Coordinates of C-alpha atoms in Angstrom, one line a residue:
Chain A
M143 CA 0.0 0.0 0.0
H144 CA 2.6 2.5 1.1
N145 CA 4.9 1.4 -1.8
N146 CA 2.1 1.8 -4.2
W147 CA 1.5 5.4 -3.0
M148 CA 5.2 6.2 -3.4
R149 CA 5.3 4.9 -6.9
R150 CA 2.2 6.9 -7.8
Q151 CA 3.8 10.0 -6.3
R152 CA 6.9 9.5 -8.3
M153 CA 4.9 8.9 -11.5
L154 CA 2.9 12.1 -10.9
G155 CA 6.1 14.0 -10.3
Y156 CA 7.4 13.0 -13.7
I157 CA 4.1 13.8 -15.3
F158 CA 4.1 17.3 -13.9
V159 CA 7.7 18.0 -14.7
G160 CA 7.8 16.1 -17.9
P161 CA 6.4 18.5 -20.5
N162 CA 8.7 21.3 -19.4
M163 CA 11.6 18.8 -19.1
L164 CA 11.0 17.8 -22.7
G165 CA 11.4 21.3 -23.8
V166 CA 14.5 21.9 -21.7
L167 CA 16.0 18.7 -23.1
L168 CA 15.2 19.7 -26.7
F169 CA 16.1 23.4 -26.6
F170 CA 18.8 23.5 -23.9
L171 CA 20.4 20.3 -23.0
I172 CA 20.7 18.6 -26.4
P173 CA 21.9 21.8 -28.1
A174 CA 24.4 22.3 -25.3
V175 CA 25.8 18.8 -25.7
Y176 CA 25.8 19.2 -29.5
S177 CA 27.7 22.5 -29.2
F178 CA 30.2 20.9 -27.0
G179 CA 30.8 18.2 -29.6
L180 CA 31.1 20.9 -32.4
M181 CA 34.0 22.4 -30.6
F182 CA 36.1 19.5 -31.8
T183 CA 35.1 19.6 -35.4
D184 CA 35.8 21.9 -38.4
Y185 CA 32.2 22.2 -39.2
K186 CA 31.5 25.0 -41.6
F187 CA 28.2 25.9 -43.1
M188 CA 29.4 25.6 -46.7
N189 CA 31.1 22.3 -46.0
P190 CA 28.7 20.0 -44.2
D191 CA 31.2 17.1 -43.8
M192 CA 32.3 17.4 -40.3
T193 CA 35.8 16.2 -39.5
F194 CA 37.0 15.6 -36.0
I195 CA 40.0 17.9 -35.5
G196 CA 40.6 17.4 -31.8
L197 CA 41.9 20.4 -30.0
D198 CA 42.8 22.4 -33.0
N199 CA 40.0 24.9 -32.4
I200 CA 41.2 25.5 -28.9
K201 CA 44.8 26.0 -30.1
R202 CA 43.5 28.5 -32.6
L203 CA 41.6 30.3 -29.9
M204 CA 44.7 30.6 -27.8
K205 CA 46.5 32.3 -30.8
D206 CA 43.6 34.4 -31.9
P207 CA 44.2 38.2 -31.3
L208 CA 40.6 38.9 -31.9
F209 CA 39.5 36.6 -29.2
F210 CA 41.7 38.4 -26.7
L211 CA 40.5 41.7 -27.9
S212 CA 36.9 40.7 -27.4
L213 CA 37.9 39.3 -24.0
R214 CA 39.3 42.7 -23.1
N215 CA 36.3 44.5 -24.5
T216 CA 34.1 42.2 -22.4
L217 CA 36.0 43.1 -19.3
I218 CA 35.6 46.8 -20.0
F219 CA 31.9 46.2 -20.6
L220 CA 31.6 44.5 -17.2
L221 CA 32.8 47.6 -15.4
A222 CA 29.3 49.0 -16.0
V223 CA 27.8 46.3 -13.7
P224 CA 29.3 47.5 -10.3
V225 CA 28.8 51.1 -11.2
S226 CA 25.1 50.7 -12.0
I227 CA 24.7 48.6 -8.8
V228 CA 26.2 51.4 -6.6
I229 CA 24.1 54.1 -8.3
G230 CA 21.1 51.9 -8.0
F231 CA 21.8 51.5 -4.2
I232 CA 22.1 55.3 -3.7
V233 CA 18.9 56.0 -5.6
A234 CA 17.0 53.3 -3.6
V235 CA 18.2 54.7 -0.3
I236 CA 17.0 58.1 -1.3
L237 CA 13.7 56.9 -2.7
N238 CA 13.2 55.0 0.6
Q239 CA 13.0 58.3 2.5
K240 CA 10.0 60.4 3.2
I241 CA 9.6 62.0 -0.2
Y242 CA 6.7 62.8 -2.6
L243 CA 5.8 61.2 -5.9
K244 CA 7.5 58.0 -4.9
K245 CA 5.6 55.7 -7.2
L246 CA 6.1 58.0 -10.2
L247 CA 9.8 58.3 -9.5
R248 CA 10.2 54.5 -9.2
G249 CA 8.4 54.0 -12.5
L250 CA 10.5 56.6 -14.3
Y251 CA 13.8 55.2 -13.1
F252 CA 12.7 51.7 -14.0
M253 CA 11.4 52.5 -17.5
P254 CA 14.6 51.9 -19.4
Y255 CA 14.8 48.3 -18.2
I256 CA 11.4 47.3 -19.6
T257 CA 12.0 48.9 -23.0
S258 CA 15.2 47.0 -23.6
G259 CA 15.9 46.4 -27.2
V260 CA 17.1 47.6 -30.5
A261 CA 14.9 50.7 -30.4
V262 CA 16.8 52.1 -27.3
A263 CA 20.1 51.3 -29.0
F264 CA 19.2 53.4 -32.0
V265 CA 18.1 56.3 -29.9
W266 CA 21.4 56.3 -28.1
M267 CA 23.3 56.0 -31.3
L268 CA 21.8 59.3 -32.5
M269 CA 22.2 61.0 -29.2
F270 CA 25.8 60.0 -29.1
Q271 CA 26.4 61.4 -32.6
P272 CA 29.8 63.1 -32.2
N273 CA 29.5 66.2 -34.3
Q274 CA 25.8 67.2 -34.0
G275 CA 24.3 64.9 -31.4
P276 CA 22.5 66.5 -28.4
I277 CA 24.9 65.0 -25.8
N278 CA 28.0 66.7 -27.3
G279 CA 25.9 69.7 -28.0
F280 CA 25.2 69.9 -24.3
L281 CA 28.9 69.3 -23.4
R282 CA 30.1 72.1 -25.8
S283 CA 27.5 74.4 -24.3
I284 CA 29.0 73.9 -20.9
G285 CA 32.5 74.5 -22.2
V286 CA 33.9 71.1 -23.1
D287 CA 35.9 71.9 -26.2
N288 CA 36.7 68.4 -27.3
P289 CA 33.9 66.2 -26.3
P290 CA 34.4 62.4 -26.7
G291 CA 33.6 60.7 -30.0
W292 CA 31.5 58.2 -28.1
L293 CA 30.5 55.2 -30.3
S294 CA 32.6 56.5 -33.2
T295 CA 36.2 56.1 -31.9
T296 CA 37.9 52.9 -30.9
T297 CA 39.1 54.4 -27.6
S298 CA 35.7 55.6 -26.4
S299 CA 33.2 53.2 -27.9
M300 CA 33.3 50.5 -25.2
Y301 CA 32.8 53.2 -22.5
A302 CA 29.8 54.6 -24.4
I303 CA 28.3 51.2 -24.4
D304 CA 29.0 51.1 -20.6
I305 CA 26.9 54.3 -20.2
I306 CA 24.0 52.8 -22.1
W307 CA 24.2 49.7 -19.9
I308 CA 24.3 51.7 -16.6
W309 CA 21.3 53.6 -17.8
F310 CA 19.5 50.4 -18.7
M311 CA 20.2 48.4 -15.5
L312 CA 20.0 51.2 -12.9
G313 CA 16.3 51.0 -12.4
Y314 CA 16.4 47.2 -12.0
N315 CA 19.1 47.4 -9.4
M316 CA 17.2 50.2 -7.6
I317 CA 14.0 48.1 -7.4
I318 CA 15.8 45.1 -6.0
Y319 CA 17.5 47.3 -3.4
L320 CA 14.2 48.9 -2.4
A321 CA 12.8 45.5 -1.6
A322 CA 15.9 44.6 0.4
L323 CA 15.7 47.9 2.3
Q324 CA 12.3 46.9 3.6
E325 CA 13.9 44.1 5.5
V326 CA 16.3 46.4 7.4
S327 CA 15.1 46.9 10.9
S328 CA 14.3 50.5 11.7
E329 CA 14.9 50.0 15.4
L330 CA 18.6 49.4 14.5
L331 CA 18.7 52.7 12.7
E332 CA 16.9 54.5 15.5
A333 CA 19.4 53.1 18.0
A334 CA 22.3 54.2 15.8
K335 CA 20.9 57.7 15.5
I336 CA 20.4 58.0 19.2
D337 CA 24.1 57.0 19.6
G338 CA 24.9 60.0 17.4
A339 CA 25.8 58.3 14.1
R340 CA 25.7 60.6 11.1
P341 CA 23.7 59.7 8.0
L342 CA 26.7 58.8 6.0
Q343 CA 28.0 56.6 8.8
I344 CA 24.7 54.8 9.0
L345 CA 24.7 54.3 5.3
R346 CA 28.2 52.9 5.2
R347 CA 28.4 51.0 8.4
I348 CA 24.9 49.7 8.8
I349 CA 22.8 49.8 5.7
W350 CA 25.4 48.8 3.1
P351 CA 26.6 45.7 5.1
L352 CA 23.0 44.7 5.9
V353 CA 22.0 44.6 2.2
S354 CA 25.2 42.9 1.2
P355 CA 23.4 39.6 0.2
T356 CA 21.4 41.7 -2.3
T357 CA 24.6 43.3 -3.6
F358 CA 26.1 39.9 -4.0
L359 CA 23.0 38.6 -5.9
L360 CA 22.9 41.7 -8.1
L361 CA 26.6 41.3 -8.9
V362 CA 26.4 37.6 -9.8
T363 CA 23.3 37.9 -11.9
G364 CA 24.3 41.3 -13.3
L365 CA 27.7 40.0 -14.5
I366 CA 26.2 36.9 -16.1
M367 CA 23.5 39.0 -17.8
A368 CA 26.1 41.5 -19.1
I369 CA 28.4 38.8 -20.4
K370 CA 25.5 37.3 -22.4
T371 CA 24.4 40.6 -23.8
F372 CA 24.4 41.0 -27.5
G373 CA 21.5 42.9 -28.9
I374 CA 22.4 46.4 -27.8
I375 CA 25.9 46.2 -29.3
Q376 CA 24.9 44.3 -32.4
A377 CA 22.3 47.0 -33.1
T378 CA 24.4 50.1 -32.4
T379 CA 27.9 49.3 -33.6
Q380 CA 28.0 45.7 -34.8
G381 CA 31.2 45.4 -33.0
G382 CA 32.9 48.4 -34.5
P383 CA 34.6 50.7 -35.1
G384 CA 37.5 48.4 -35.9
N385 CA 36.3 45.6 -33.5
S386 CA 36.5 48.0 -30.6
T387 CA 33.1 46.9 -29.3
T388 CA 33.3 43.2 -30.3
I389 CA 32.6 41.5 -27.0
L390 CA 32.7 37.7 -26.7
S391 CA 29.0 37.1 -27.3
L392 CA 29.2 39.1 -30.5
Y393 CA 32.3 37.3 -31.6
V394 CA 30.5 34.0 -31.3
Y395 CA 27.7 35.4 -33.5
Q396 CA 30.1 36.8 -36.1
N397 CA 32.0 33.5 -36.4
A398 CA 28.8 31.5 -36.8
F399 CA 26.6 33.7 -39.0
R400 CA 29.1 36.0 -40.7
Y401 CA 31.9 33.6 -41.4
Y402 CA 29.8 30.5 -41.1
D403 CA 32.6 28.9 -39.1
M404 CA 30.4 26.9 -36.8
G405 CA 33.0 24.7 -35.1
Y406 CA 35.1 27.7 -34.1
A407 CA 32.0 29.6 -33.0
A408 CA 31.1 26.8 -30.7
T409 CA 34.6 26.9 -29.2
V410 CA 34.4 30.7 -28.6
S411 CA 30.9 30.2 -27.0
W412 CA 32.3 27.6 -24.6
A413 CA 35.1 30.0 -23.7
L414 CA 32.3 32.5 -22.9
F415 CA 30.7 29.9 -20.7
A416 CA 34.0 29.1 -18.9
I417 CA 34.4 32.8 -18.1
I418 CA 30.9 33.0 -16.7
L419 CA 31.6 29.9 -14.6
L420 CA 34.9 31.4 -13.4
I421 CA 33.4 34.7 -12.4
T422 CA 30.6 32.9 -10.6
V423 CA 32.9 30.6 -8.7
L424 CA 35.3 33.5 -7.8
Q425 CA 32.4 35.5 -6.4
W426 CA 31.1 32.5 -4.5
V427 CA 34.4 32.0 -2.9
G428 CA 35.0 35.7 -2.3
Q429 CA 31.6 36.4 -0.8
K430 CA 32.6 35.2 2.7
R431 CA 34.8 38.3 3.0
W432 CA 32.1 40.9 2.5
V433 CA 28.6 39.3 2.5
H434 CA 26.9 39.2 5.9
Y435 CA 23.9 36.9 6.2
Chain B
M110 CA 6.0 45.2 -1.8
E111 CA 4.2 46.8 1.0
V112 CA 6.1 49.6 2.7
K113 CA 6.4 49.0 6.4
K114 CA 8.5 51.7 8.2
R115 CA 10.6 54.2 6.5
L116 CA 14.3 54.0 7.2
S117 CA 14.8 57.7 7.6
I118 CA 18.4 58.6 7.8
L119 CA 18.1 62.0 6.3
Q120 CA 16.4 64.9 8.0
P121 CA 12.9 65.5 6.5
G122 CA 13.9 67.8 3.8
S123 CA 11.6 65.9 1.6
L124 CA 10.5 68.6 -0.9
L125 CA 14.0 69.4 -1.9
I126 CA 15.0 65.7 -2.3
T127 CA 11.9 65.1 -4.3
V128 CA 12.8 67.9 -6.7
I129 CA 16.4 66.6 -7.1
M130 CA 15.2 63.0 -7.6
L131 CA 12.6 64.2 -10.1
A132 CA 15.2 66.1 -12.1
L133 CA 17.4 63.0 -12.2
A134 CA 14.5 60.9 -13.2
I135 CA 13.8 63.2 -16.1
V136 CA 17.5 62.8 -17.2
M137 CA 16.8 59.1 -17.1
I138 CA 13.9 59.4 -19.5
I139 CA 15.5 62.0 -21.8
P140 CA 16.3 59.4 -24.5
F141 CA 12.5 58.7 -24.7
L142 CA 11.5 62.3 -24.7
W143 CA 14.2 63.1 -27.3
M144 CA 13.1 60.2 -29.4
I145 CA 9.4 61.3 -29.5
S146 CA 10.3 64.9 -30.0
T147 CA 12.7 64.1 -32.9
S148 CA 10.1 61.9 -34.6
L149 CA 7.8 64.9 -34.9
K150 CA 10.4 67.3 -36.2
T151 CA 11.5 68.3 -39.7
P152 CA 14.9 67.0 -40.9
S153 CA 16.6 70.4 -40.4
E154 CA 15.5 70.6 -36.8
V155 CA 16.9 67.3 -35.6
F156 CA 20.3 68.4 -34.4
K157 CA 19.4 72.0 -33.5
Y158 CA 21.0 73.0 -30.3
P159 CA 19.6 74.0 -27.8
I160 CA 17.2 71.2 -28.3
E161 CA 13.7 72.2 -29.4
W162 CA 11.7 69.9 -27.2
I163 CA 8.4 70.9 -28.7
P164 CA 8.9 71.2 -32.5
S165 CA 7.7 74.4 -34.1
N166 CA 6.7 72.5 -37.3
L167 CA 5.0 69.5 -35.8
T168 CA 4.7 66.8 -38.4
W169 CA 3.3 63.3 -38.3
E170 CA 4.7 62.4 -41.7
H171 CA 7.5 60.2 -40.3
H172 CA 5.1 58.1 -38.3
Q173 CA 2.9 57.7 -41.3
K174 CA 5.9 56.5 -43.3
V175 CA 6.7 53.9 -40.7
W176 CA 3.1 52.6 -40.8
S177 CA 2.5 52.6 -44.5
G178 CA 4.2 51.3 -47.6
A179 CA 5.5 47.9 -48.6
K180 CA 7.3 47.4 -45.3
S181 CA 4.7 48.5 -42.9
F182 CA 5.1 48.0 -39.2
G183 CA 1.7 46.4 -39.2
T184 CA 3.0 43.1 -40.4
Y185 CA 5.8 43.1 -37.8
Y186 CA 3.3 43.9 -35.1
L187 CA 1.1 41.0 -36.0
N188 CA 4.0 38.7 -36.1
S189 CA 5.3 39.9 -32.8
L190 CA 1.9 39.7 -31.2
K191 CA 1.4 36.1 -32.4
I192 CA 4.7 34.9 -31.2
S193 CA 4.6 36.8 -27.9
I194 CA 1.1 35.8 -27.0
I195 CA 1.5 32.1 -27.8
G196 CA 4.8 32.1 -26.0
M197 CA 3.5 33.9 -23.0
V198 CA 0.4 31.7 -22.5
G199 CA 2.3 28.5 -23.2
A200 CA 5.4 29.4 -21.1
T201 CA 3.3 30.5 -18.1
F202 CA 1.2 27.3 -18.1
L203 CA 4.1 24.9 -18.8
S204 CA 6.2 26.6 -16.1
A205 CA 3.4 26.4 -13.6
F206 CA 3.0 22.7 -14.3
A207 CA 6.6 21.9 -13.8
A208 CA 7.0 24.3 -10.8
Y209 CA 4.2 22.4 -9.1
G210 CA 6.1 19.1 -9.6
F211 CA 9.2 20.6 -8.2
A212 CA 7.6 22.4 -5.3
R213 CA 4.8 20.1 -4.1
I214 CA 5.5 16.5 -5.2
D215 CA 8.3 14.5 -3.6
F216 CA 9.7 12.3 -6.3
K217 CA 13.0 10.5 -6.8
G218 CA 15.6 12.5 -8.6
R219 CA 13.8 15.8 -8.0
N220 CA 16.8 17.6 -6.6
T221 CA 19.2 16.4 -9.2
L222 CA 16.8 17.5 -11.9
F223 CA 16.4 20.8 -10.3
L224 CA 20.1 21.3 -10.2
L225 CA 20.2 20.5 -13.9
Y226 CA 17.8 23.3 -14.5
L227 CA 20.0 25.6 -12.4
S228 CA 23.0 24.8 -14.4
M229 CA 21.2 25.3 -17.7
M230 CA 20.6 28.9 -16.7
M231 CA 24.3 29.7 -16.7
I232 CA 24.7 28.6 -20.3
P233 CA 24.9 31.7 -22.5
P234 CA 22.4 31.6 -25.4
Q235 CA 25.3 32.0 -27.8
V236 CA 26.3 28.4 -26.9
L237 CA 23.0 27.2 -28.2
F238 CA 22.8 29.3 -31.4
V239 CA 24.7 27.0 -33.7
P240 CA 23.2 23.7 -32.7
K241 CA 19.7 25.2 -32.7
F242 CA 20.3 26.5 -36.1
I243 CA 21.4 23.1 -37.3
M244 CA 18.5 21.3 -35.5
F245 CA 15.9 23.8 -36.9
E246 CA 17.3 23.4 -40.5
W247 CA 17.1 19.6 -40.1
A248 CA 13.5 19.8 -38.7
G249 CA 12.4 22.2 -41.4
I250 CA 11.4 24.9 -39.1
Y251 CA 14.3 27.3 -39.8
N252 CA 12.9 30.6 -41.1
T253 CA 9.4 29.9 -39.7
H254 CA 7.7 31.4 -36.7
L255 CA 7.8 27.9 -35.1
A256 CA 11.6 28.4 -34.6
L257 CA 10.7 31.2 -32.2
I258 CA 7.5 29.9 -30.8
L259 CA 8.6 26.4 -29.8
P260 CA 11.7 27.3 -27.7
G261 CA 9.7 30.3 -26.3
L262 CA 7.3 27.9 -24.6
F263 CA 10.0 26.9 -22.1
T264 CA 11.5 29.3 -19.7
I265 CA 13.7 28.1 -16.9
F266 CA 13.3 31.4 -15.0
G267 CA 9.6 30.8 -15.0
V268 CA 9.9 27.4 -13.3
F269 CA 12.2 29.0 -10.7
M270 CA 9.9 31.9 -10.0
L271 CA 6.7 29.9 -9.7
R272 CA 8.4 27.1 -7.7
Q273 CA 9.4 29.8 -5.2
F274 CA 5.8 31.0 -5.0
F275 CA 4.3 27.5 -4.7
L276 CA 6.7 26.7 -1.9
S277 CA 5.3 29.6 0.1
I278 CA 1.7 28.2 -0.1
P279 CA 1.1 26.4 3.2
N280 CA 1.1 22.6 2.9
E281 CA -2.0 22.3 5.1
I282 CA -4.1 23.4 2.1
S283 CA -3.1 20.5 0.0
E284 CA -3.2 18.1 2.9
S285 CA -6.8 18.7 3.7
A286 CA -7.7 18.4 0.1
F287 CA -5.9 15.0 0.0
I288 CA -8.0 13.8 2.9
D289 CA -11.1 14.8 1.0
G290 CA -9.9 12.5 -1.8
A291 CA -8.5 15.1 -4.2
G292 CA -5.4 14.2 -6.3
H293 CA -2.5 16.3 -7.4
F294 CA -4.3 17.3 -10.7
R295 CA -7.3 18.6 -8.9
I296 CA -5.2 20.4 -6.3
F297 CA -3.1 22.0 -9.0
F298 CA -6.1 23.3 -11.1
R299 CA -8.6 24.0 -8.3
L300 CA -6.4 25.2 -5.5
I301 CA -2.9 26.2 -6.4
L302 CA -3.5 27.9 -9.8
P303 CA -6.2 30.2 -8.4
L304 CA -4.0 31.1 -5.4
A305 CA -1.1 31.8 -7.7
K306 CA -2.9 34.3 -9.9
P307 CA -0.6 37.2 -9.0
A308 CA 2.5 35.2 -9.6
L309 CA 1.1 33.9 -12.9
A310 CA 0.3 37.4 -14.0
T311 CA 3.8 38.6 -13.1
L312 CA 5.4 35.8 -15.1
A313 CA 3.1 36.4 -18.0
I314 CA 3.9 40.1 -18.2
I315 CA 7.7 39.5 -17.8
D316 CA 7.7 36.8 -20.3
F317 CA 5.7 38.9 -22.8
S318 CA 8.2 41.7 -22.5
W319 CA 11.1 39.2 -23.2
Q320 CA 9.4 37.7 -26.2
W321 CA 8.4 41.1 -27.5
N322 CA 12.0 42.4 -27.1
D323 CA 13.7 39.3 -28.4
Y324 CA 16.1 40.3 -31.1
E325 CA 18.7 37.6 -31.0
N326 CA 16.6 34.6 -31.9
A327 CA 14.7 36.5 -34.6
L328 CA 18.0 37.7 -36.1
V329 CA 19.4 34.2 -36.2
F330 CA 16.3 32.2 -37.2
L331 CA 14.3 34.4 -39.5
I332 CA 15.3 35.6 -43.0
D333 CA 12.0 36.1 -44.7
E334 CA 11.0 39.7 -44.3
N335 CA 7.3 38.9 -44.1
L336 CA 8.1 36.9 -41.0
Y337 CA 10.0 39.7 -39.2
T338 CA 9.1 40.7 -35.7
V339 CA 9.2 44.3 -34.4
P340 CA 12.9 44.4 -33.3
L341 CA 14.0 42.9 -36.6
G342 CA 11.7 45.1 -38.7
L343 CA 13.0 48.1 -36.8
Q344 CA 16.6 47.2 -37.5
N345 CA 15.8 46.8 -41.1
F346 CA 14.0 50.0 -41.4
I347 CA 16.8 51.9 -39.7
L348 CA 19.6 50.3 -41.7
E349 CA 17.8 51.3 -44.9
N350 CA 17.2 54.8 -43.8
T351 CA 20.4 55.7 -42.1
V352 CA 20.2 59.4 -43.1
D353 CA 16.5 59.8 -42.2
Y354 CA 16.9 60.5 -38.5
N355 CA 13.3 61.5 -38.0
G356 CA 12.2 58.3 -39.6
M357 CA 14.6 56.4 -37.4
M358 CA 13.1 57.9 -34.3
A359 CA 9.5 57.4 -35.5
A360 CA 10.4 53.7 -36.0
A361 CA 12.0 53.5 -32.6
S362 CA 8.9 54.9 -31.0
A363 CA 6.8 52.3 -32.7
G364 CA 9.1 49.7 -31.2
I365 CA 9.1 51.0 -27.7
I366 CA 5.6 52.4 -27.1
P367 CA 3.8 49.1 -26.8
M368 CA 6.1 48.1 -24.0
I369 CA 5.6 51.4 -22.2
I370 CA 1.9 50.7 -22.3
V371 CA 2.3 47.2 -21.0
F372 CA 4.5 48.5 -18.3
A373 CA 2.1 51.3 -17.3
I374 CA -0.7 48.7 -16.9
G375 CA 1.4 46.0 -15.2
Q376 CA 4.0 48.0 -13.4
R377 CA 2.9 46.7 -10.0
Y378 CA 3.1 43.1 -11.1
I379 CA 6.4 43.5 -13.0
I380 CA 8.2 45.1 -10.1
Q381 CA 6.7 42.8 -7.5
G382 CA 7.6 39.7 -9.5
L383 CA 11.1 40.7 -10.1
T384 CA 11.8 41.6 -6.5
N385 CA 10.2 38.4 -5.2
S386 CA 12.2 36.2 -7.4
A387 CA 15.4 38.1 -6.9
V388 CA 15.4 38.8 -3.2
K389 CA 13.8 35.7 -1.9
G390 CA 15.1 33.4 -4.7

């Protein structure tokens, strides 16, 4: 009787999980395994006969200057993540005070996140226009003689993308911090105030450490999200000028669908995965030093 | 997200802070304001500085261009709506079904399976592009809407989010139903789903916004222009009109405004859903 019930339970579990599992199998797991296999082949779109070439793709990767350039660009891109987290935190703390129009403000800050997409990328592209764009127009009007070329020069393009990303993620980080701030006990803050702590001290010594699990979460998920990003850059610069905004995710796409070099594209994509894994593991190990649960 | 007590660390200078924060918020939405303003200008006014926020020669001509002609945004909208709505409904239901299994049924291998789901989330979509391309070619669904709809039915995030919510529903509810002779199916459809309405709405809205904004999959899996979704149609329009800045901004408005409307309607749900899944997840 009991055994029968257990078996029935198990069956039902599979029935409930099954349909979704089938999709995950078809559209995630099998492609992932397939892609892992492709890494060891010279599969090209034009030449459908796959040959096993062992580690040749990996050797090629290690000597590929463009791979290292995209790695470097990816790292510059990732700088945007902590910056938008810190700004998001500050905005959240302020919006958590007694102020008016709270809901409206929250919505306005959050809006960029929901309108993610190519459209936003094109708007920024025009605003960043170096000669006549409104951003440089504004900078000139306040006395900046040589405003940056933003997306148009190899030295500034990646930082311009950083600005778009900070703008895009800020509202999301703010919202998550706002939720975390609800959990901070107000008695603690009252006590600190009575003991004569100044606002900045309270912010640095009490609130920031108390929300550190949230910071950790935003950092882990934010970095993963940024590394995977592709749309904003593909739409604005397509990796240019001169590969200066080719980040790894874009380099995978270019190899696969511009050069039709599928085997090598798979190899780069797994390098991308390895970096995500490395960053996640490093953060997990490092969290003990600064995350207080 | 109900507000309990304010953590006031500043002195109540609330009006001044409100004004400062409002000014910053306006800076945040300047790209949208500039977009709309530019789309209503004449070409010679685009880069006038200081910016003319309200154009003196207001014109709807650029918007009309976007919506008429051989490559009208109407087609892209219908394609996007079809894909997003089917995906949203399917993904919400399939996620709920699986989430119930993970949250409320104890079966062998459950934790291992869940761990597998977790690890799948770390895989960048770029890893899957090439094999999916090959698979879709082979299955004959490359360059059809099915190539977007089928994978869109499955979201790992959705399973996570709803599992989290189902775990928070007290077990006593199902136990008393068990005693009354109800099985898992009845409990799922009659008890859990109605209780989970807010969570389901949240997932539906978030998923809709993802599907609507999905550019990468459309870019990789669609070539036929009649099949294009809004992001792809937008890109095409802009690439073909690189000197028509007003047209570019009119097209960008067409791409963004539906999401702003969805956001305005579902703001509460979107924000609540994201915070629940992030902070408590």
